[in-house]
mmCIF file of C-alpha atoms in Angstrom:
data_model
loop_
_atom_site.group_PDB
_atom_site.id
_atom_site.type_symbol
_atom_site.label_atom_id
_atom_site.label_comp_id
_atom_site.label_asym_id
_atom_site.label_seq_id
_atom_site.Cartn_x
_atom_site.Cartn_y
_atom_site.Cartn_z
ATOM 1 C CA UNK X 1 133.421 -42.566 34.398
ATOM 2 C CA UNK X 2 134.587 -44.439 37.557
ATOM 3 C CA UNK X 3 136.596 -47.684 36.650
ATOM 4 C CA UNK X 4 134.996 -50.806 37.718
ATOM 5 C CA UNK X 5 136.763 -53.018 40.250
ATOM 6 C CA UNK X 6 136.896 -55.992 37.966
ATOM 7 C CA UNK X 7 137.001 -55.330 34.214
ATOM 8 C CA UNK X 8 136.561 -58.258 31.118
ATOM 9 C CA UNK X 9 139.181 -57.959 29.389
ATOM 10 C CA UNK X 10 140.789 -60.442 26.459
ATOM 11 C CA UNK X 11 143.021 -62.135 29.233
ATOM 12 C CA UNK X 12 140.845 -62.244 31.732
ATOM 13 C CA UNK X 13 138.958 -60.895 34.792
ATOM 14 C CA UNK X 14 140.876 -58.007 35.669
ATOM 15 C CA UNK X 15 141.569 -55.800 39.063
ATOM 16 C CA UNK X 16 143.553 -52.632 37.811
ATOM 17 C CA UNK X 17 144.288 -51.276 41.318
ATOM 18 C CA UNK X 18 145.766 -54.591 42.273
ATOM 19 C CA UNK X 19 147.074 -55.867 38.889
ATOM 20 C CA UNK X 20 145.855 -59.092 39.334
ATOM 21 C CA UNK X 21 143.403 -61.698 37.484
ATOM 22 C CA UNK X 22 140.867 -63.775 38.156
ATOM 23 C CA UNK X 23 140.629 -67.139 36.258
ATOM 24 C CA UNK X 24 142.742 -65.719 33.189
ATOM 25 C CA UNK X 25 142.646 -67.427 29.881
ATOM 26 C CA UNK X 26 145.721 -66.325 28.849
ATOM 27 C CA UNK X 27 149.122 -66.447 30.799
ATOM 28 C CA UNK X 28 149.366 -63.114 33.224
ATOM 29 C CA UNK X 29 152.197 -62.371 35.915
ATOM 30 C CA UNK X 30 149.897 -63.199 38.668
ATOM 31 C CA UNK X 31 146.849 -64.928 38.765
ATOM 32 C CA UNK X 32 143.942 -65.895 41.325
ATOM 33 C CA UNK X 33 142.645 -69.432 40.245
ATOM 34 C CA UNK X 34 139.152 -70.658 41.614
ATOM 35 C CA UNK X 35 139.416 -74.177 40.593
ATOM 36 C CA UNK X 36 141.310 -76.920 39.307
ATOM 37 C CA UNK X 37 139.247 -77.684 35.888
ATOM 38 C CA UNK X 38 141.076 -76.469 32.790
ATOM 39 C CA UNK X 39 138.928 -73.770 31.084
ATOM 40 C CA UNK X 40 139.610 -71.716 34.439
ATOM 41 C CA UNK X 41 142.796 -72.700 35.913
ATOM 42 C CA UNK X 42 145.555 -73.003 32.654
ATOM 43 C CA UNK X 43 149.410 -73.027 31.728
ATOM 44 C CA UNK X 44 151.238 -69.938 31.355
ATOM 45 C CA UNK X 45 151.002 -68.058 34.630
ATOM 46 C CA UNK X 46 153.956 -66.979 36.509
ATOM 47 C CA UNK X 47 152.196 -66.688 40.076
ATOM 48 C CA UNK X 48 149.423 -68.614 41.114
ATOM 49 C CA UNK X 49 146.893 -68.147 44.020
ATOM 50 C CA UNK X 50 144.280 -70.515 45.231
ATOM 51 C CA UNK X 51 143.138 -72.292 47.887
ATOM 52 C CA UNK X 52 145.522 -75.210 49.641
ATOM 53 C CA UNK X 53 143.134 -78.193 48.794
ATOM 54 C CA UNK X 54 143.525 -77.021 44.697
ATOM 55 C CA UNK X 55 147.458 -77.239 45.094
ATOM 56 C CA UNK X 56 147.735 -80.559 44.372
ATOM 57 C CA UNK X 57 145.211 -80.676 41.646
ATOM 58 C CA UNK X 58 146.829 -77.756 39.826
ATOM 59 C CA UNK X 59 150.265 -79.689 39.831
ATOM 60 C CA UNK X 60 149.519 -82.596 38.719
ATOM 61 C CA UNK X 61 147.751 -80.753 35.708
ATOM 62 C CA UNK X 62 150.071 -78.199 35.063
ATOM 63 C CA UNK X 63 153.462 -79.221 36.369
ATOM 64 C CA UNK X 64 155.621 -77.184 38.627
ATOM 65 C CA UNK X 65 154.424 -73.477 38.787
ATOM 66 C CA UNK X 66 154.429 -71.085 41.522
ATOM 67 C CA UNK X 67 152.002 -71.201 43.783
ATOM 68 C CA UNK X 68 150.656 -69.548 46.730
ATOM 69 C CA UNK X 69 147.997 -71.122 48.709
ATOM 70 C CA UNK X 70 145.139 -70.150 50.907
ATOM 71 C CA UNK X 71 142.870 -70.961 53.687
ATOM 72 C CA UNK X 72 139.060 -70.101 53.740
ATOM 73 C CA UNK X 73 138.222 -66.531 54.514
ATOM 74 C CA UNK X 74 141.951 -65.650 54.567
ATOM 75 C CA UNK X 75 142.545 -61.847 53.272
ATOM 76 C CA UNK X 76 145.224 -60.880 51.530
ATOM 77 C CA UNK X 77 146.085 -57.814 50.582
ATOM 78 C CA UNK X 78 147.435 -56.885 46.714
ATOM 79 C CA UNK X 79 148.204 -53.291 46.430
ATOM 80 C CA UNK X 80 145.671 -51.958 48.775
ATOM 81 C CA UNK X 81 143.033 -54.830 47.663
ATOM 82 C CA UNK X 82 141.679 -57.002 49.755
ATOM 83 C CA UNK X 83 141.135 -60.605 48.717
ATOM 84 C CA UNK X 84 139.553 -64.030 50.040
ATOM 85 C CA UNK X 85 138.582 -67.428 49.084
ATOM 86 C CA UNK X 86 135.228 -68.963 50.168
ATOM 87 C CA UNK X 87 134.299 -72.440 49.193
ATOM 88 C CA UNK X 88 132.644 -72.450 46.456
ATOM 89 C CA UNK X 89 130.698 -76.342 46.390
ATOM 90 C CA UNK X 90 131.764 -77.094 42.683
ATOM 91 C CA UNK X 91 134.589 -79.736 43.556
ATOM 92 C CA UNK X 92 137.478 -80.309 45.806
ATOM 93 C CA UNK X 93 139.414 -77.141 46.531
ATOM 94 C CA UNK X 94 136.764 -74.621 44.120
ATOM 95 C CA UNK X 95 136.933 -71.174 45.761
ATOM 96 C CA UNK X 96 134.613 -67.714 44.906
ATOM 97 C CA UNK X 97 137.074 -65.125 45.176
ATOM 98 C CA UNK X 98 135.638 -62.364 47.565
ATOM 99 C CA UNK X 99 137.374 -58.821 46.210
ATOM 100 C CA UNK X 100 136.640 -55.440 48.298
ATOM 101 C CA UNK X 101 138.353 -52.386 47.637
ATOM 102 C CA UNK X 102 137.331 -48.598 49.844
ATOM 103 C CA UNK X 103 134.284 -50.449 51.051
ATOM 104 C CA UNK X 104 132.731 -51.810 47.584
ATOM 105 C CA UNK X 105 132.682 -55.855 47.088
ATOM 106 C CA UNK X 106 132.681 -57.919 44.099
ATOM 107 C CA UNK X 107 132.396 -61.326 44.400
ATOM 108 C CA UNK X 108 133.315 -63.873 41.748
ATOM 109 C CA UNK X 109 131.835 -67.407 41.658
ATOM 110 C CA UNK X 110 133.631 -69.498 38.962
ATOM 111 C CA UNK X 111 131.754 -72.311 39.218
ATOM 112 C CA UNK X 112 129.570 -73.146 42.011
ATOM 113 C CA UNK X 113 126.448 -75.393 43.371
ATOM 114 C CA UNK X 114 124.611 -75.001 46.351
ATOM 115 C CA UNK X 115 123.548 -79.255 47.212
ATOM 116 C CA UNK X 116 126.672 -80.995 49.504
ATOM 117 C CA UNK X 117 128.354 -83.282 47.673
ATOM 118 C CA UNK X 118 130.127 -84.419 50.511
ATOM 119 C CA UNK X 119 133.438 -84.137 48.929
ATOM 120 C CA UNK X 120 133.801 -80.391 48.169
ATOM 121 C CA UNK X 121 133.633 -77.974 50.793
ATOM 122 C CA UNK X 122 129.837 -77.000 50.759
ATOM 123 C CA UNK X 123 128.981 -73.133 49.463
ATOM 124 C CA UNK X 124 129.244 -70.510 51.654
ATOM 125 C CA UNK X 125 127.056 -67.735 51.038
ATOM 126 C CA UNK X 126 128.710 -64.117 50.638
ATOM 127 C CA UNK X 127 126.938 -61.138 50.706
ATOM 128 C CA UNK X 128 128.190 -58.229 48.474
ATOM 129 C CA UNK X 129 127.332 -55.539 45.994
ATOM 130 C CA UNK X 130 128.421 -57.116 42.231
ATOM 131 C CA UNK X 131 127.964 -61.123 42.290
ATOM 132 C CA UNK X 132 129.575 -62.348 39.041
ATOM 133 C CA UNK X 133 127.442 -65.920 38.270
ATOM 134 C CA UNK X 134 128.016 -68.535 36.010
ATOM 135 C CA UNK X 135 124.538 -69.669 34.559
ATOM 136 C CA UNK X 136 125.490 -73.220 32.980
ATOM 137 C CA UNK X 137 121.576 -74.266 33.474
ATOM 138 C CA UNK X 138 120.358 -71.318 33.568
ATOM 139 C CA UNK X 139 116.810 -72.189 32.118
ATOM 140 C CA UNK X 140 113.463 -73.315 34.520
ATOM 141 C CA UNK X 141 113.615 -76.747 32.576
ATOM 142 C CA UNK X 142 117.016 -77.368 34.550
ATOM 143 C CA UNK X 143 115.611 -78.432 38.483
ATOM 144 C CA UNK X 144 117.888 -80.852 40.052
ATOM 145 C CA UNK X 145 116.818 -83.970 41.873
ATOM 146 C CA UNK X 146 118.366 -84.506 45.350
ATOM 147 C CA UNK X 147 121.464 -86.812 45.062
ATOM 148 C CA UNK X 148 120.864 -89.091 47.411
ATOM 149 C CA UNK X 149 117.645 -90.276 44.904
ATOM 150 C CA UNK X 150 120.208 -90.175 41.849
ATOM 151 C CA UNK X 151 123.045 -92.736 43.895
ATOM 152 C CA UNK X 152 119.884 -95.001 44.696
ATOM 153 C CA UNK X 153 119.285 -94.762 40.951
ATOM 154 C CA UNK X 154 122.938 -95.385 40.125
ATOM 155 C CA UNK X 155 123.590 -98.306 42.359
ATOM 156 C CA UNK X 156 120.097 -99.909 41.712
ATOM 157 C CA UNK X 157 121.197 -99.981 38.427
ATOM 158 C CA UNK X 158 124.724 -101.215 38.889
ATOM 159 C CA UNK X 159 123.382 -103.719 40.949
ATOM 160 C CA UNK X 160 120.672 -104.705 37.743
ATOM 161 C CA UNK X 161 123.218 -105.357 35.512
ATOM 162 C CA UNK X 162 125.657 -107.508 37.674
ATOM 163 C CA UNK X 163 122.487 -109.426 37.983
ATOM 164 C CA UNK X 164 122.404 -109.594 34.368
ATOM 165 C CA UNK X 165 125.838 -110.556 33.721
ATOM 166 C CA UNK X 166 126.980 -107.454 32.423
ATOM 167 C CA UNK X 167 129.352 -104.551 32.921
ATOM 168 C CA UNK X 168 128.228 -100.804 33.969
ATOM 169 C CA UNK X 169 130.143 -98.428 32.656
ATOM 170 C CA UNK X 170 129.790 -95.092 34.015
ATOM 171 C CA UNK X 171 131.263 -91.706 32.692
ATOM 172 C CA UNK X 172 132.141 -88.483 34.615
ATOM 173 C CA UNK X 173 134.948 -85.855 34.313
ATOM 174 C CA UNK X 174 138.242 -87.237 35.867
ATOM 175 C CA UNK X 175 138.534 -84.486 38.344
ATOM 176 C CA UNK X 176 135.255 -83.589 40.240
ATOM 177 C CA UNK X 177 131.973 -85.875 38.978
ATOM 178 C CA UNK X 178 134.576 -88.922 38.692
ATOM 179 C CA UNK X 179 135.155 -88.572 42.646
ATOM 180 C CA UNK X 180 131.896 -87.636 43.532
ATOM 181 C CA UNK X 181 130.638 -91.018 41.923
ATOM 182 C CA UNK X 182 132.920 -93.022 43.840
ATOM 183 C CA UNK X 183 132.120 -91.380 47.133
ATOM 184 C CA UNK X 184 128.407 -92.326 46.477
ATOM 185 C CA UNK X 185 128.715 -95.955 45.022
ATOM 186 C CA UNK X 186 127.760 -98.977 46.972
ATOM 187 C CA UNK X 187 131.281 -100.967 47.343
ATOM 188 C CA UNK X 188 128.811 -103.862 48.619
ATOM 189 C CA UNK X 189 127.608 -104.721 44.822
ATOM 190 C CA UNK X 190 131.022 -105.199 43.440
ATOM 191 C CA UNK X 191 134.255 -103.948 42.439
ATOM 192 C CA UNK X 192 135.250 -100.361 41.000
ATOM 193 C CA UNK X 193 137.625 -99.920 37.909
ATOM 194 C CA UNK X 194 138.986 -96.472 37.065
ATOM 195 C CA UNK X 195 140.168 -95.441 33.571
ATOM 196 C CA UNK X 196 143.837 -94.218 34.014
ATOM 197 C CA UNK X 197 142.917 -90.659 34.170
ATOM 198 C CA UNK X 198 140.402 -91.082 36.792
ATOM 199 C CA UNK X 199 142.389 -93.243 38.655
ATOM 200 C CA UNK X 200 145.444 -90.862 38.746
ATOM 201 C CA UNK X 201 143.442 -87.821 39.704
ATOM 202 C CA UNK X 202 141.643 -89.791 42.558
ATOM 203 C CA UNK X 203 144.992 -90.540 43.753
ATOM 204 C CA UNK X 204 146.303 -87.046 44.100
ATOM 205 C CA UNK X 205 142.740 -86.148 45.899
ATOM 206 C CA UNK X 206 142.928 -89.660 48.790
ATOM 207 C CA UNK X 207 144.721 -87.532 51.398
ATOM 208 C CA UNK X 208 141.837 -85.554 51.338
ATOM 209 C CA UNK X 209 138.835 -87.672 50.930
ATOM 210 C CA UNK X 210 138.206 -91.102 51.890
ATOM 211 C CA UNK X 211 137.182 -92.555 48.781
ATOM 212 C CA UNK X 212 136.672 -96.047 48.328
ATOM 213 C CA UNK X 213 138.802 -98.841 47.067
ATOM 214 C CA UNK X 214 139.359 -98.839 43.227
ATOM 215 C CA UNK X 215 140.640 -101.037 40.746
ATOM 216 C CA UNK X 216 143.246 -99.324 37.987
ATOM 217 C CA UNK X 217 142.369 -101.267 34.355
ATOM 218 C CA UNK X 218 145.773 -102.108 32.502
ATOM 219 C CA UNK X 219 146.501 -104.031 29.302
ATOM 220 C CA UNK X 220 146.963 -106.971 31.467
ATOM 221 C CA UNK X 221 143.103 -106.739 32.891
ATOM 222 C CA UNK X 222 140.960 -109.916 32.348
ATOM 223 C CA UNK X 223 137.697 -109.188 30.674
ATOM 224 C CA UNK X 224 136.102 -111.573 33.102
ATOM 225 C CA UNK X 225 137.470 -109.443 36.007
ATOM 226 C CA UNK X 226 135.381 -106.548 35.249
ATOM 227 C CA UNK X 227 132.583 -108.542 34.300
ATOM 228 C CA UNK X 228 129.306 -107.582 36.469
ATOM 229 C CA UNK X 229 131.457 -104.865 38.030
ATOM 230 C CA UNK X 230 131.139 -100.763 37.240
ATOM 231 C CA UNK X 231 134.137 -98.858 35.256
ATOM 232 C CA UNK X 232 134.260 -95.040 36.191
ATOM 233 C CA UNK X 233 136.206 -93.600 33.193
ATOM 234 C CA UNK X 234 135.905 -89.918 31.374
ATOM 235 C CA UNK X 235 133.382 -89.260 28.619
ATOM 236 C CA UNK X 236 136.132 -89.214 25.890
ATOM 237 C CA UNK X 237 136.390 -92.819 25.832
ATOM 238 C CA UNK X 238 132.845 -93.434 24.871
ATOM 239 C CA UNK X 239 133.066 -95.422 21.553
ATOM 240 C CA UNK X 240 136.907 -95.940 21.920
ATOM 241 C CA UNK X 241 138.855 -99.162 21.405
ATOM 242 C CA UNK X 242 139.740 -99.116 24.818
ATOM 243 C CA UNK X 243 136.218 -99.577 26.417
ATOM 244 C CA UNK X 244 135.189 -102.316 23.846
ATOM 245 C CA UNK X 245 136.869 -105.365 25.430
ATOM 246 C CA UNK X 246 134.311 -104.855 28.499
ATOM 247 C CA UNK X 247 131.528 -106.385 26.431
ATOM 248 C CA UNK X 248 129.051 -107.319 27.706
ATOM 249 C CA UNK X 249 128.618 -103.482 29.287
ATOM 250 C CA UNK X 250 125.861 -101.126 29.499
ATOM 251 C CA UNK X 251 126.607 -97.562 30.019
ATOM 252 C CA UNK X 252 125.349 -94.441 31.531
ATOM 253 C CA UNK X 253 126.438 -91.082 31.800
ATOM 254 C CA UNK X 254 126.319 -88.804 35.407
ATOM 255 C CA UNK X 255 126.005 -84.992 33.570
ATOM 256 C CA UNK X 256 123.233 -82.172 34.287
ATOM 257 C CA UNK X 257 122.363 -81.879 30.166
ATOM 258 C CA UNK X 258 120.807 -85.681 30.309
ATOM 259 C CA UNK X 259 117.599 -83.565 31.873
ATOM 260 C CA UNK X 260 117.313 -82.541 28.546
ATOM 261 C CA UNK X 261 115.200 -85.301 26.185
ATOM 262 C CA UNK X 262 117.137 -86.746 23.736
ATOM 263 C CA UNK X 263 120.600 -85.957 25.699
ATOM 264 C CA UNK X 264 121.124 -89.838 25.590
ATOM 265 C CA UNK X 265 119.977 -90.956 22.406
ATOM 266 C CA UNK X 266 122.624 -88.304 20.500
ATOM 267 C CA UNK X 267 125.531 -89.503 22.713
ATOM 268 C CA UNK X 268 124.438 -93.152 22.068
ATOM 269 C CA UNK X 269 124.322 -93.475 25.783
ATOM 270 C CA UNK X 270 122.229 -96.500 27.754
ATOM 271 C CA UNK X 271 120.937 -94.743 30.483
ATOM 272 C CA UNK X 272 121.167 -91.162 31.816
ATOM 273 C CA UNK X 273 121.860 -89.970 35.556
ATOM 274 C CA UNK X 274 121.000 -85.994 35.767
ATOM 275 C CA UNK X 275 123.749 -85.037 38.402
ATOM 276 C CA UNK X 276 125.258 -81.463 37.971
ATOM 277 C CA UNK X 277 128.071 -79.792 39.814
ATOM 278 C CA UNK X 278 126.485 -77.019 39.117
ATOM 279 C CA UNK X 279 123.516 -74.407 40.555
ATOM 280 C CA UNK X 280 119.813 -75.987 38.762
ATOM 281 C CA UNK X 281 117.560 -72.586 38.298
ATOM 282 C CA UNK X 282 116.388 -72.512 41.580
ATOM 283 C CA UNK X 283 119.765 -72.535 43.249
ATOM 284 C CA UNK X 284 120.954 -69.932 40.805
ATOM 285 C CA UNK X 285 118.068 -67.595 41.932
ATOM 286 C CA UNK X 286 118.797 -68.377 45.748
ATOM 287 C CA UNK X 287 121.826 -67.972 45.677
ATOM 288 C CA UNK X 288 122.002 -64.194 44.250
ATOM 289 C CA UNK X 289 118.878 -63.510 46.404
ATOM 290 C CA UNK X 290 121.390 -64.259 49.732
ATOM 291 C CA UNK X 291 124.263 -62.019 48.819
ATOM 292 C CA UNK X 292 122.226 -59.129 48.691
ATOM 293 C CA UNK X 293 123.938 -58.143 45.159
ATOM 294 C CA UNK X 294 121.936 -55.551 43.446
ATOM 295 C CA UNK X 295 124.418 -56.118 40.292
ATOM 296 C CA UNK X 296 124.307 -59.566 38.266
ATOM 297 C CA UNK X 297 126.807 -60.434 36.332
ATOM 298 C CA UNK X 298 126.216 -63.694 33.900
ATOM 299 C CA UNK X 299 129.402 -64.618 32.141
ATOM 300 C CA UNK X 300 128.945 -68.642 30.961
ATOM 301 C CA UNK X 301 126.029 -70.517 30.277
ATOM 302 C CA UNK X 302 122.398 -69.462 29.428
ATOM 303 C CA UNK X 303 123.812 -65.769 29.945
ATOM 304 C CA UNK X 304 121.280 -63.760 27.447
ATOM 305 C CA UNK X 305 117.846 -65.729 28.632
ATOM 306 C CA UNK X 306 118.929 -65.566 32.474
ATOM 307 C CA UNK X 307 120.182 -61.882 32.864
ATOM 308 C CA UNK X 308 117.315 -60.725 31.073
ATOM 309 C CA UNK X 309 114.934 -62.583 33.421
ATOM 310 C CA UNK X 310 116.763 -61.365 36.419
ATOM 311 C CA UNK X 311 116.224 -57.765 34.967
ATOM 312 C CA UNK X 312 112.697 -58.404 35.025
ATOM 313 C CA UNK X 313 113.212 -59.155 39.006
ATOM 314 C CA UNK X 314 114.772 -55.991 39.004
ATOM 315 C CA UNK X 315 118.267 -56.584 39.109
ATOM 316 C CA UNK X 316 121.083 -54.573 37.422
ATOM 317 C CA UNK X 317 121.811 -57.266 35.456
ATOM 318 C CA UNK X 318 124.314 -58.295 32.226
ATOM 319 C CA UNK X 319 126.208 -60.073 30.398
ATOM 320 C CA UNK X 320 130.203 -60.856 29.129
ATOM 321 C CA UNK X 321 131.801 -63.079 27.595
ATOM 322 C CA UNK X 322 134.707 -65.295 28.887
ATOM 323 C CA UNK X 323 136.080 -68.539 27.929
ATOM 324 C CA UNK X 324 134.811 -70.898 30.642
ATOM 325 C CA UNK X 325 132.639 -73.794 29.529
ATOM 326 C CA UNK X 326 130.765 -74.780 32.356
ATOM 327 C CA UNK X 327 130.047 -78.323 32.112
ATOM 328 C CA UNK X 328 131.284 -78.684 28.568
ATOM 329 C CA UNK X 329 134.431 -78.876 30.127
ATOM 330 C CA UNK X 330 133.296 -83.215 30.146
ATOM 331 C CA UNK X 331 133.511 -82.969 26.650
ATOM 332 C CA UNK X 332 137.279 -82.022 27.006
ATOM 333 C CA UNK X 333 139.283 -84.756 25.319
ATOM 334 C CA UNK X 334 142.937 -83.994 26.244
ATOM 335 C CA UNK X 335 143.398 -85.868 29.486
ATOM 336 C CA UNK X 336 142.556 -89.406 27.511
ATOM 337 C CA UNK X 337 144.240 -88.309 24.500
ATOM 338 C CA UNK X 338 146.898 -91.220 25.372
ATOM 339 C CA UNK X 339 144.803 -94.277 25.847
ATOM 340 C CA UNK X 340 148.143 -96.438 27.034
ATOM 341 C CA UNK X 341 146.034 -98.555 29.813
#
């Protein structure tokens, strides 16, 4: 039986004839890394390879590794594989990873969306034979409004409770929603303040985006300086002695589950903002109907309930299981675990 190009294995995605991974979960010689966020680009590796714009991201997160970087649609070659990294849409710097070897191409998402962000380079279609999908919302109930509605929302309501005389507090993942929320807000209203891990990621990602001006909040910030103004900070410090002396505050949280009823009420949450950085349903289903794939491959998310759907569309399609949490990865609580500003 003919050895698949890219096999599951319990380190990883796996190319035998180039002895390489994809995204590995545990430490490899040499590993291909489509994005920055920590359930798919971890400590451990010897060799790293990704795309130029994830450099910096994958430094300041992991320290100093070795690392290769790469342009767009630049192939490389790995023992007689050939290799390239298209943008993916997911955040600054997230790649698919094209892999074609005697004429048969895989193509491996990691995490994508199809909607410009205008901060991450926007998806780029690839057409191939196995397309290897995350599937994060991969349920009918998940259909995303477009975000130029959702950044009226957010800055209408910003702009509500300065009126009011109170704080907006807004949570998104330090590295990706945190920067696409900034990008988006309405400077005019008031001032920004960034939580210390958003604020140091942002940082690192300025020479590539113009982001506006932000505020870093220290021990030494005034209460009634952040008063009527909005606080970006990461989901972690919801409920935390840190985020108390803003009171008054109301806050809201920028995630694709708050389409789901109730999403707010169990997190305790004001108001909800349904902004993914991920496919909705309907870009899930585009998107595998443009590369021409006949084989599906779901590995995170709604895997069981979308593959078998796609088979009924008539795709070759299944399941496996990695570690990657999709956009659980906001729930991740080790980059505020030191709350020292």
């Amino acid at each position: 039986m003919k050895t698949p190009l890219l096999q599951f294995t319990s380190r990883g995605i796996y190319c035998e004839e180039a002895r390489v991974y994809l995204d590995p979960w545990k430490p490899v010689d040499k590993a291909i890394i489509s994005h920055g966020h920590a359930d798919h680009s971890r400590w451990g590796h010897k060799q790293y390879i990704t795309h130029h714009r994830n450099v910096p991201i994958i430094k300041h997160r992991l320290g100093d590794v070795i690392i290769t970087s790469k342009e767009w649609g630049e192939t490389f070659s790995i023992n007689g594989v050939k290799f390239s990294l298209h943008p993916a849409g997911h955040i600054i710097g997230s790649s698919q990873i094209r892999v074609e070897y005697k004429g048969e191409v895989w193509v491996f998402t990691g995490d994508y969306k199809l909607e410009d962000d205008g901060v991450a380079t926007p998806y780029e279609n690839i057409k191939c034979h196995t397309f290897i999908t995350e599937c994060t919302f991969g349920l009918p109930a998940f259909l995303w409004t477009p975000q130029k509605e959702v950044f009226n929302d957010i800055n209408n309501w910003w702009a509500e409770n300065k009126a009011n005389g109170q704080t907006s507090i807004l949570f998104g993942y330090s590295l990706g929603k945190a920067q696409r929320l900034l990008k988006h807000l309405d400077p005019s209203i008031g001032k920004i303040y960034t939580h210390g891990a958003v604020e140091n990621m942002t940082e690192v990602l300025r020479s590539l985006v113009a982001f506006p001006k932000t505020e870093l909040i220290t021990r030494d910030t005034k209460k009634e300086a952040i008063k009527g103004n909005i606080v970006i900070a990461p989901p972690s410090t919801h409920g935390s002695t840190w985020i108390r002396k803003m009171t008054p505050f109301l806050t809201a949280s920028a995630s694709g589950w708050m389409a789901f009823r109730g999403a707010r009420r169990r997190r305790a949450i004001d108001k909800g903002f349904v902004l993914s950085d991920h496919c909705d349903w309907s870009e899930l289903l585009t998107a595998i109907k443009d590369t021409g794939a006949q084989k599906i491959i779901c590995t995170h998310g709604y895997t069981e309930i979308f593959s078998k759907y796609l088979r009924g569309l008539g795709y070759d399609a299944r399941t496996e299981e990695t570690q990657y949490e999709g956009e659980l990865a906001e729930l991740n609580t080790s980059e505020t675990s030191t709350l020292s500003v």
